[in-house]
Short mmCIF file of C-alpha atoms in Angstrom, two decimals:
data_model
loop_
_atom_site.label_atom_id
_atom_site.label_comp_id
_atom_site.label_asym_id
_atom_site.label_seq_id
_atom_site.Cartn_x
_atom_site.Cartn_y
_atom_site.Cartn_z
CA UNK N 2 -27.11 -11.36 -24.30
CA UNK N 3 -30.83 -9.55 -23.89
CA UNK N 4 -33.50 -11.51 -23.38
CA UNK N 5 -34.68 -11.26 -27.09
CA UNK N 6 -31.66 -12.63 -28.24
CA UNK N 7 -31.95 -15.67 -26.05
CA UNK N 8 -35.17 -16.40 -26.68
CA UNK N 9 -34.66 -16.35 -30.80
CA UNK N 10 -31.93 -19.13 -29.80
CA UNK N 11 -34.73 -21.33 -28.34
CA UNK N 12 -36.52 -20.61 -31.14
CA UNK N 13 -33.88 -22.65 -33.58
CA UNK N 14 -34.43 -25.80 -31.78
CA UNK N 15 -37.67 -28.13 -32.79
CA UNK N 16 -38.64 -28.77 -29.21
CA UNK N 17 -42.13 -30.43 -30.12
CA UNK N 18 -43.16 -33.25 -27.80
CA UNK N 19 -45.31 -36.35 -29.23
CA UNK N 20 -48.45 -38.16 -27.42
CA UNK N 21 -48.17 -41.73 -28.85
CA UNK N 22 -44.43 -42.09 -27.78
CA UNK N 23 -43.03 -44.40 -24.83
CA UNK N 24 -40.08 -42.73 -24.16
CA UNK N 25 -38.71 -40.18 -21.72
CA UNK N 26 -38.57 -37.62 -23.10
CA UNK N 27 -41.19 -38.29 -26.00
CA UNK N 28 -39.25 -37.02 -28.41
CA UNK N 29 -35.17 -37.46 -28.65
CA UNK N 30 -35.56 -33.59 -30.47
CA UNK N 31 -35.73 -31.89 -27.26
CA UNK N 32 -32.61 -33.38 -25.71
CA UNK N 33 -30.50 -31.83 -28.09
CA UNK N 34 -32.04 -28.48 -27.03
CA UNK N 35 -31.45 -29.74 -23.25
CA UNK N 36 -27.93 -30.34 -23.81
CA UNK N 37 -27.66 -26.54 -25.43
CA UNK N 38 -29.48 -24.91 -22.25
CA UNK N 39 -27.37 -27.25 -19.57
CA UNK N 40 -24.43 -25.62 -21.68
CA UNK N 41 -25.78 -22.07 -21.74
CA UNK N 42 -26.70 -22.17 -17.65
CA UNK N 43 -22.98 -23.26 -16.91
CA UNK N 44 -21.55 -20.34 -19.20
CA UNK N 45 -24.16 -17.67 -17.31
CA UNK N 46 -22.32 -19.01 -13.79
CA UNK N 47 -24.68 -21.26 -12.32
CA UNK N 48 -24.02 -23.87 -10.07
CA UNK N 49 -24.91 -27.22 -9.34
CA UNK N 50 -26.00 -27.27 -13.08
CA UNK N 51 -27.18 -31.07 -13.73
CA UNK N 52 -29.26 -33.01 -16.11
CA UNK N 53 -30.44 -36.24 -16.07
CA UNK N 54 -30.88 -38.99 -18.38
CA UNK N 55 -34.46 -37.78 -19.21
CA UNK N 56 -34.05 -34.42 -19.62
CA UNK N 57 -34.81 -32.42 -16.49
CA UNK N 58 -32.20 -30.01 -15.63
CA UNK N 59 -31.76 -28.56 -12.45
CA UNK N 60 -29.52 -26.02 -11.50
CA UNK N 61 -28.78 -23.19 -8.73
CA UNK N 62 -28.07 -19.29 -8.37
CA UNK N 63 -26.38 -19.39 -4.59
CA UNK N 64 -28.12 -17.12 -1.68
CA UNK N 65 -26.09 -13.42 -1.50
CA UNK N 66 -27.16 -13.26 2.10
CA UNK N 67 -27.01 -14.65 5.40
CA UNK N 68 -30.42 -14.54 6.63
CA UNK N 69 -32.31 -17.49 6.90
CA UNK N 70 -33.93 -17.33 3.62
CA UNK N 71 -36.61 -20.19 2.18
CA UNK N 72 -35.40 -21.67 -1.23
CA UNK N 73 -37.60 -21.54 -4.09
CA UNK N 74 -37.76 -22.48 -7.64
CA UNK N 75 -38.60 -21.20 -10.71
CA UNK N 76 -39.76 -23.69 -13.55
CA UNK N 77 -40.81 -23.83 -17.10
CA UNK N 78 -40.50 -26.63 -19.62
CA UNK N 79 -39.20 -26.63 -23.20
CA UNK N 80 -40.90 -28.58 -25.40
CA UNK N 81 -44.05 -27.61 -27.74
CA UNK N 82 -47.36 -28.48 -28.71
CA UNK N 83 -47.71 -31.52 -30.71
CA UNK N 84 -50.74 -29.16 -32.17
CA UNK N 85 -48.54 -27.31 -34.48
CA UNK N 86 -44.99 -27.88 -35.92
CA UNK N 87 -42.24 -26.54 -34.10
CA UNK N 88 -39.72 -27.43 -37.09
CA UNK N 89 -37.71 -24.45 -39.00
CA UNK N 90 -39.57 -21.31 -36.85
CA UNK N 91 -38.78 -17.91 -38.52
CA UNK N 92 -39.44 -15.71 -36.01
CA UNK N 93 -39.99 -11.79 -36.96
CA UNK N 94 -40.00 -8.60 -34.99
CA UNK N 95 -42.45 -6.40 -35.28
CA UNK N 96 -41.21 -2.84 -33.74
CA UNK N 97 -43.43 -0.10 -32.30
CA UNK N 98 -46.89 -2.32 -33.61
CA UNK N 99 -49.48 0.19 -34.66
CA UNK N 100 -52.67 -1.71 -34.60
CA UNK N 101 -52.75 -3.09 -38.07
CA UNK N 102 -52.99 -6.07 -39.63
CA UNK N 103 -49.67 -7.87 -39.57
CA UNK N 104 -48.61 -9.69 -42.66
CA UNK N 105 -47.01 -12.99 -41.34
CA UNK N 106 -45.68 -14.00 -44.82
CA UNK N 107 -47.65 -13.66 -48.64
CA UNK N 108 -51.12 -14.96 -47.84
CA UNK N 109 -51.17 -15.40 -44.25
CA UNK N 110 -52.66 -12.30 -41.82
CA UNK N 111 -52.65 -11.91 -38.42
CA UNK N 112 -55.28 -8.88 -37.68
CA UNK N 113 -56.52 -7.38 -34.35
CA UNK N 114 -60.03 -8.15 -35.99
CA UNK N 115 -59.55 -12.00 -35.39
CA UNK N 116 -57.35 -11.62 -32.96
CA UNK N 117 -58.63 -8.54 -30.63
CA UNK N 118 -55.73 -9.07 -27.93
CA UNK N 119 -53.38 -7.81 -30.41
CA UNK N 120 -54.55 -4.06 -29.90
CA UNK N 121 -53.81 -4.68 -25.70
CA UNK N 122 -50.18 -4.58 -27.62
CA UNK N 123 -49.87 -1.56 -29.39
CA UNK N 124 -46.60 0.51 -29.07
CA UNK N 125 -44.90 -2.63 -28.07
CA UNK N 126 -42.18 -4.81 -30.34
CA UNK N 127 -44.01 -8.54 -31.36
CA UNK N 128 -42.36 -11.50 -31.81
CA UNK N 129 -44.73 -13.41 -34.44
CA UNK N 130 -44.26 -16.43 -36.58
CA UNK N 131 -44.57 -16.94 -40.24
CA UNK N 132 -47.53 -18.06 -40.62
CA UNK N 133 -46.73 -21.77 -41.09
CA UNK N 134 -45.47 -22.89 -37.29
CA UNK N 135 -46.05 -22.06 -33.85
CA UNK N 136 -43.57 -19.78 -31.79
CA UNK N 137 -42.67 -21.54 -28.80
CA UNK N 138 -43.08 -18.63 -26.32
CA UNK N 139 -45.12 -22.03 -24.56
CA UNK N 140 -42.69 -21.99 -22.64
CA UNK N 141 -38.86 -20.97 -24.54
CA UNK N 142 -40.63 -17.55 -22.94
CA UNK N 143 -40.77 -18.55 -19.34
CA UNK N 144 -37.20 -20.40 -19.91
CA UNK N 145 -35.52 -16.78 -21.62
CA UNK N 146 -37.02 -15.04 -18.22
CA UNK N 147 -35.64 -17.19 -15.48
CA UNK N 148 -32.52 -17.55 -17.41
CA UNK N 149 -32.25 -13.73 -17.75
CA UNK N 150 -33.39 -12.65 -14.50
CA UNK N 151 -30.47 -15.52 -12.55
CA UNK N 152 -28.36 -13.31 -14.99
CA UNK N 153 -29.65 -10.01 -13.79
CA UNK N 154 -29.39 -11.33 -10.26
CA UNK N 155 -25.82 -11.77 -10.57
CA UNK N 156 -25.32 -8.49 -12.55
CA UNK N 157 -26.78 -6.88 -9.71
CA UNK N 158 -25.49 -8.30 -5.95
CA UNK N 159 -26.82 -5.34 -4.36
CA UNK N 160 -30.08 -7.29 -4.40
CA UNK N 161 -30.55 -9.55 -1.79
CA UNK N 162 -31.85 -12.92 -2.17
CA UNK N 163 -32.36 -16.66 -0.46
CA UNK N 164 -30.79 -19.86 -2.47
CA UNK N 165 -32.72 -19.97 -6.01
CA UNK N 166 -33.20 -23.31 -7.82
CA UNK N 167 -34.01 -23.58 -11.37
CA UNK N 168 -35.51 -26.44 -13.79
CA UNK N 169 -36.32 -27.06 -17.10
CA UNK N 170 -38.21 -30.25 -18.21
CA UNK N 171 -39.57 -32.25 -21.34
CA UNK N 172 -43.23 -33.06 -22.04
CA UNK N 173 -45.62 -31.00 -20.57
CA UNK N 174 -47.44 -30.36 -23.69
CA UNK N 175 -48.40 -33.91 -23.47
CA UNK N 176 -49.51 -33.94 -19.60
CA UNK N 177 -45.80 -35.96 -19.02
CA UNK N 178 -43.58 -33.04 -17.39
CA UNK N 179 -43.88 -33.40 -13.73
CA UNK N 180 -43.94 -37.12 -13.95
CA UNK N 181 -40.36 -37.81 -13.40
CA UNK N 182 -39.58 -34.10 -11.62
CA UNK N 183 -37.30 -35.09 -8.64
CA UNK N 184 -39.26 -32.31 -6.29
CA UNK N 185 -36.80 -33.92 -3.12
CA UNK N 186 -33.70 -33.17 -5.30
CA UNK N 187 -34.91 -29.46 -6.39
CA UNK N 188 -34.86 -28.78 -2.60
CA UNK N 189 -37.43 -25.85 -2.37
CA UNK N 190 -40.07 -24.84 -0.22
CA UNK N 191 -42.12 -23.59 -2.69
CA UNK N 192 -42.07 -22.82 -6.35
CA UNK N 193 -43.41 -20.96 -9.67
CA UNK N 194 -43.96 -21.98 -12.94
CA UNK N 195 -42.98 -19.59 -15.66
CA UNK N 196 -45.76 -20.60 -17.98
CA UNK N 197 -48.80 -18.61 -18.38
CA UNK N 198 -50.17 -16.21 -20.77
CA UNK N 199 -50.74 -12.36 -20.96
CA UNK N 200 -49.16 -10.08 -18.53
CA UNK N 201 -50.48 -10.42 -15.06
CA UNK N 202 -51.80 -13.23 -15.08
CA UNK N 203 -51.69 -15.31 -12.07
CA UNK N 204 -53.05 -18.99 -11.54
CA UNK N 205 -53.05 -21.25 -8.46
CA UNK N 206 -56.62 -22.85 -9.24
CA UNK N 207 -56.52 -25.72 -12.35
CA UNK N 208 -59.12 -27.93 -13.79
CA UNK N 209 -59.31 -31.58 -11.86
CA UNK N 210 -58.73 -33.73 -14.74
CA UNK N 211 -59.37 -36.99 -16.12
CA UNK N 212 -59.41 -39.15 -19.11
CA UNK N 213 -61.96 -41.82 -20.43
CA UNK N 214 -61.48 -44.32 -22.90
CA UNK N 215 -64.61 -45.62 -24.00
CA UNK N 216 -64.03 -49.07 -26.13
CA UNK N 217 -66.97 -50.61 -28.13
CA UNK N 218 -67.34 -54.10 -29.38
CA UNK N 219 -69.42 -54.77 -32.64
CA UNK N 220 -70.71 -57.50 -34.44
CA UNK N 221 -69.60 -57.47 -38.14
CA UNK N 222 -72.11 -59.76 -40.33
CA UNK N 223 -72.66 -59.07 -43.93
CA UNK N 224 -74.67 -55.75 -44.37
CA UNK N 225 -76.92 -58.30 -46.65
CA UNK N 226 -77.92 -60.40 -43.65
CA UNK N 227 -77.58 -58.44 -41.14
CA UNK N 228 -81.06 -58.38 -39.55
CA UNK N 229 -81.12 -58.87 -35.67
CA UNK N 230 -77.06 -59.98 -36.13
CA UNK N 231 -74.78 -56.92 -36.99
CA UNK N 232 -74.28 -54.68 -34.09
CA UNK N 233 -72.59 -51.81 -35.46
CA UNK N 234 -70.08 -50.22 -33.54
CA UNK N 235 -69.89 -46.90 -35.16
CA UNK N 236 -73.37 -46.17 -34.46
CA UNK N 237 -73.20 -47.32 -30.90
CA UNK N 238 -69.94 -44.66 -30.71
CA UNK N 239 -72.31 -41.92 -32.18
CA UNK N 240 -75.18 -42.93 -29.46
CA UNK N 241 -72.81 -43.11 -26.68
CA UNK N 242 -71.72 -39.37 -27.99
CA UNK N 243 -75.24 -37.85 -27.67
CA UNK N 244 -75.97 -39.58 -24.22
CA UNK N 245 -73.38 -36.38 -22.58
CA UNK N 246 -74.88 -33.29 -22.44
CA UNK N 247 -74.46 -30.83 -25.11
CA UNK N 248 -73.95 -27.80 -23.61
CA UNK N 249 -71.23 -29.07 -21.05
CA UNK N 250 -68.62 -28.97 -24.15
CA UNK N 251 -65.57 -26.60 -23.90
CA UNK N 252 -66.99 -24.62 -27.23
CA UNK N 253 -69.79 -24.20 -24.74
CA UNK N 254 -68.30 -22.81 -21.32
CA UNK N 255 -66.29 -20.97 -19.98
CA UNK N 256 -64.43 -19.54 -16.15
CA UNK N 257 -65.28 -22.10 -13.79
CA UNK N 258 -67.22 -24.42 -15.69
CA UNK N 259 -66.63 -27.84 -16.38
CA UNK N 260 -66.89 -30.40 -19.84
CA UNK N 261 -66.38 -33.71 -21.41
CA UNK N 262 -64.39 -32.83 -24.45
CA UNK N 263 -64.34 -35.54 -27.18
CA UNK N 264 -61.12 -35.90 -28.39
CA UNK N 265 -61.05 -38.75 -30.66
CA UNK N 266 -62.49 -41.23 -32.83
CA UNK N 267 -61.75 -44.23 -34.41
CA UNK N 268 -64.28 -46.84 -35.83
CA UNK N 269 -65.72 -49.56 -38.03
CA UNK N 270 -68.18 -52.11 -37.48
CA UNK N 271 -66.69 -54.35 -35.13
CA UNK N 272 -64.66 -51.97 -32.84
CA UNK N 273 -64.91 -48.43 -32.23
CA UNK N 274 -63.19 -46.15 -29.79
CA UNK N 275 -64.47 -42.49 -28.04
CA UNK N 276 -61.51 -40.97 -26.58
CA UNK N 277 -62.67 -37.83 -23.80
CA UNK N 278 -60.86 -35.64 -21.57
CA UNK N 279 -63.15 -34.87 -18.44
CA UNK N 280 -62.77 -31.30 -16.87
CA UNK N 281 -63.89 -29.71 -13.57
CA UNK N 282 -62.50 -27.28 -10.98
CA UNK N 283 -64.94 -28.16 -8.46
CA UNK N 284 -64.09 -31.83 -7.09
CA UNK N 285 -66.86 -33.22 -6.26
CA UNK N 286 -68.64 -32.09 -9.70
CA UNK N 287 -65.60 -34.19 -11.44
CA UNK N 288 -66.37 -37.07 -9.28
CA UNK N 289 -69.64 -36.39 -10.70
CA UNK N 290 -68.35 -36.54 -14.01
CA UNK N 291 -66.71 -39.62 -13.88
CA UNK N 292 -69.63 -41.43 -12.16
CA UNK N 293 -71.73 -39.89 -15.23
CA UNK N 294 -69.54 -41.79 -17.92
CA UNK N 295 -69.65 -44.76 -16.30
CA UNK N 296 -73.60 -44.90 -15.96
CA UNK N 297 -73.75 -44.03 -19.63
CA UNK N 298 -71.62 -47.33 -20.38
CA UNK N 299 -74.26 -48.82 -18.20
CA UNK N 300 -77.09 -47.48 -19.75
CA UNK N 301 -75.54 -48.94 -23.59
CA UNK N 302 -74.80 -52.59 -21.49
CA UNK N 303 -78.60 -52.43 -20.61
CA UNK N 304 -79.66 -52.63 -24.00
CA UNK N 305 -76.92 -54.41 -26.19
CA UNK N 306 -75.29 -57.00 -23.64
CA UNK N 307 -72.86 -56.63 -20.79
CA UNK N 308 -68.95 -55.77 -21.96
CA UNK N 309 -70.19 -54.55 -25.37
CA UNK N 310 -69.07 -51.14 -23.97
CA UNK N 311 -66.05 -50.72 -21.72
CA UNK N 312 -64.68 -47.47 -19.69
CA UNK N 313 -61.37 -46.81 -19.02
CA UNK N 314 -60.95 -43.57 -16.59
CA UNK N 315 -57.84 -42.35 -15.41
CA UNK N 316 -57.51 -39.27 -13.06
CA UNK N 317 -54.60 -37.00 -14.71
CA UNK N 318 -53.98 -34.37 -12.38
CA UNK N 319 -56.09 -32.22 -9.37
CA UNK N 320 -56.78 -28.37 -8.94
CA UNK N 321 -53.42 -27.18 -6.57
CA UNK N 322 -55.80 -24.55 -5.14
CA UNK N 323 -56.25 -27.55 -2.41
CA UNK N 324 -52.63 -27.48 -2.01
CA UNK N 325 -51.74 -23.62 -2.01
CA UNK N 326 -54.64 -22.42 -0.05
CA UNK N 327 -52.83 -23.40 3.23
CA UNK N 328 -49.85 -21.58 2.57
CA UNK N 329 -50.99 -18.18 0.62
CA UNK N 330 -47.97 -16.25 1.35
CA UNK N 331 -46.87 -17.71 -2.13
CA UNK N 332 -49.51 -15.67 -3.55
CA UNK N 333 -49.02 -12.67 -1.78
CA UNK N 334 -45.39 -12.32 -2.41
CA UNK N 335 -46.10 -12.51 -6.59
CA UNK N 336 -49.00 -9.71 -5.88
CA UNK N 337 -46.98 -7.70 -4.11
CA UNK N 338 -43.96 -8.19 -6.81
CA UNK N 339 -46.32 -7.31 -9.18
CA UNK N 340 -47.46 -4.47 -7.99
CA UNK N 341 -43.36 -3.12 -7.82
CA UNK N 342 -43.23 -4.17 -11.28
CA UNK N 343 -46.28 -2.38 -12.58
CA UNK N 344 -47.98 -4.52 -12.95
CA UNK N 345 -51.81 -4.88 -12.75
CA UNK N 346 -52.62 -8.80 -11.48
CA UNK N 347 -55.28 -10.89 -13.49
CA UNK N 348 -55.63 -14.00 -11.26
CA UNK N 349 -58.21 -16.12 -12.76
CA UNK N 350 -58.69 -19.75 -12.82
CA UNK N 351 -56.60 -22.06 -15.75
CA UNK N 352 -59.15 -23.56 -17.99
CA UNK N 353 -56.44 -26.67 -18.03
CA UNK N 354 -53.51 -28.17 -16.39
CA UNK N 355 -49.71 -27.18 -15.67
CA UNK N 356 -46.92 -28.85 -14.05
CA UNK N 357 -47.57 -27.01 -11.21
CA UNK N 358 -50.46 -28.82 -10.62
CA UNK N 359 -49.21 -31.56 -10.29
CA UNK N 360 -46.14 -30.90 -8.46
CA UNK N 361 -48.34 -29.53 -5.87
CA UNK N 362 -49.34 -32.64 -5.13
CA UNK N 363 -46.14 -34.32 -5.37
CA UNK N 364 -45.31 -31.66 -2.20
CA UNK N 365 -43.85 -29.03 -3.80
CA UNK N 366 -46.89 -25.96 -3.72
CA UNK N 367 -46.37 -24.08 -7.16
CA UNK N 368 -48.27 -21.56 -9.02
CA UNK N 369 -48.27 -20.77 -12.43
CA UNK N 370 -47.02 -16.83 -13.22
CA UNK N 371 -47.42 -15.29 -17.06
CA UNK N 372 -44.72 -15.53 -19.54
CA UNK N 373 -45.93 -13.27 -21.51
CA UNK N 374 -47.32 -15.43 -24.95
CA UNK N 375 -50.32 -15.46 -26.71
CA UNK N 376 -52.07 -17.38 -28.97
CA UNK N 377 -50.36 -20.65 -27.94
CA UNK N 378 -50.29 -23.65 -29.99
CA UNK N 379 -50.28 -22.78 -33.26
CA UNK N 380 -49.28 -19.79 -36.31
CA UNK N 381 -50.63 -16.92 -35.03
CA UNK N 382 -48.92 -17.41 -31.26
CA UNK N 383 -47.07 -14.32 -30.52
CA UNK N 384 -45.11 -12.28 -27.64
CA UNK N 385 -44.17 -8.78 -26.96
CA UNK N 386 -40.61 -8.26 -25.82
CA UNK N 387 -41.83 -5.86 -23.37
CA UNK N 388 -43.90 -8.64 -22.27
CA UNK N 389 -41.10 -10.58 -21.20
CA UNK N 390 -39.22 -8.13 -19.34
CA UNK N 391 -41.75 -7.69 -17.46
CA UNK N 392 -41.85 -10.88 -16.62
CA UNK N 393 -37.69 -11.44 -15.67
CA UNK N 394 -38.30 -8.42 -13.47
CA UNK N 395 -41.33 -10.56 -11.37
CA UNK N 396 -39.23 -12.60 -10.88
CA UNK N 397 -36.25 -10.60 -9.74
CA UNK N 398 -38.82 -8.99 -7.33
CA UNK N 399 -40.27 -12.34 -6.27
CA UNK N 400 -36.41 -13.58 -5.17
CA UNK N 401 -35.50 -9.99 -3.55
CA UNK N 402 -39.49 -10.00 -1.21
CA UNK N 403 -38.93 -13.34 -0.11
CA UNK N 404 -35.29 -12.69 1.01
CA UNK N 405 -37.28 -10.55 3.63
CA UNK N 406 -39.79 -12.99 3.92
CA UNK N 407 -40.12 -14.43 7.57
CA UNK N 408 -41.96 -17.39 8.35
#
């Protein structure tokens, strides 16, 4: 099986993940796909293939050598956005693309003038959507490339290489997938995520990231006989709105800049609710942030009585660039791999969050490596085959340089 092949099979499988769910995984839709990769890594020959009760596989591809090697992992998760349906993808192949338009399906258009990154593309074969769901290159991508390249690996025992681990986990569309990651049981010294964009790109510093919840109590009274009595919660949700600044918005900035990004809305006159996401690479700018909110809920107190606005902030995850700094041979191995590979390096900050993050901080140092995808999270996502390749061979070249890597 070629790597397009077994990514089209991840493709049949509705992976998508769900943000108002309890459950582990959020969705009981992406264990049947678990069940159908835990089946597919045993068939390929890999051992110590295991998944637990909440989705996260874990498996291994055993060292060819007797050096003293360091383990590492490769990661990528397999469910999709909740932005976009992942139900009934058609996937189509578009061979040798010439720099057209590209007719998804009668009435929907993909074209380079909308989408410029489709011209970085031409000469190469597409996989594109329909028109009407996402893909799920985010990640089925990064899970067809570690898959294939343990394959290739074991095709190929002239290359040398340390003890590789391997996982695949639920729910990091919805900020959930490195939650219940069991980084003691994966066993590695250090780690990549298979789960960023266009090729090259490279990512070990991540937005610090928090949420706010900002909860507003009213005073319905008849509209009638209101006067000096109603306190109207929707308009105290709009004037809590304009108290952040308006150019600190993500449709306002961009690279290293951070925002307070409003992400929902829910009101009438007696209760109201702003829900933000609060972004930042610098740390003590998002400590900044937070302290910001929390004056503005002050501020509204001031003037229409203490708890008629609450704030409830929780940190989500940090920027790992605290956490790989220390140890940037994990960096210079994937540059150097890349550079094997052909392949020119983009390393540029994430404008968001991974697992990696996270798992950084849970011990395990783990940067985020491109998968090849584009256009994530909804109809118009697509990925170049050659894209892909490129990517299993990374990561063929990442296993073989740190067989020879000494501490």
């Amino acid at each position: 099986m070629d790597i397009t092949e077994r990514f089209l099979n991840y493709t049949k499988y509705d992976t998508q993940s769900a943000e108002d769910s309890e459950s582990v995984p959020s969705t009981a839709k992406q264990l049947v796909f678990a069940e159908y990769l835990k089946k597919e890594l045993e068939h390929e020959g890999l051992d110590d293939v295991e998944m637990d009760d909440q989705g996260y596989i874990y498996a291994t591809l055993k060292a060819n050598t007797k050096n003293d090697v360091p383990t590492i992992g490769f990661i990528s998760h397999y469910d999709t956005s909740p932005d976009c349906s992942g139900a009934n993808i058609k996937p189509q192949i578009v061979k040798n693309y010439d720099g057209n338009d590209i007719l998804l399906s009668e009435g929907i258009i993909m074209s380079p003038k909308k989408f410029p990154e489709l011209l970085q593309h031409e000469g190469e074969d597409l996989i594109v959507t329909d028109g009407t769901t996402l893909l799920g290159a985010d990640d089925k991508a990064g899970i067809a490339e570690i898959v294939q390249a343990m394959v290739y690996l074991q095709e190929h025992k002239d290359i040398k290489h340390g003890k590789i681990r391997i996982a695949f986990n639920p729910d990091e569309e919805i900020g959930m997938g490195a939650h219940h990651f069991d980084v003691e049981k994966f066993g590695c010294e250090w780690a990549y995520t298979m789960d960023g964009g266009d090729v090259g790109e490279l990512e070990f510093e991540n937005f610090n990231a928090a949420s706010a919840k900002i909860r507003i109590k009213g005073v319905s009274v008849h509209p009638g006989y209101a006067k000096g009595k109603m306190i109207n919660a929707n308009a105290l949700a709009a004037e809590f709105a304009k108290l952040l600044p308006e150019d600190e918005t993500p449709e306002t900035t961009e690279g290293y800049q951070g925002f307070y990004h409003l992400i929902g809305l829910q009101g009438n006159v007696e209760n109201a609710t702003l829900s933000y996401i609060i972004r930042d690479h610098d740390r003590e700018r998002f400590e900044d942030r937070k302290r910001f909110i929390i004056n503005c809920v002050e501020k509204m107190n001031e003037r229409y009585g203490e708890g008629t606005v609450i704030a409830e902030v929780k940190d989500q995850y940090y920027n790992m660039k605290e956490k790989i700094d220390p140890q940037m041979h994990v960096i210079d191995i994937v540059l150097h791999a890349m550079q094997e590979c052909g392949v020119a390096p983009k390393v540029k900050p994430i404008r968001g969050g991974t697992d990696g993050a996270q798992l950084s901080f849970k011990g395990l140092p783990c940067p985020n490596i491109f998968a090849g995808g584009i256009n994530f999270h909804g109809p118009y996502e697509f990925v170049p085959i050659q894209s892909m390749e490129k990517a299993m061979q990374v990561i063929v070249k990442i296993c073989e340089l740190t067989a020879g890597y000494n501490d």
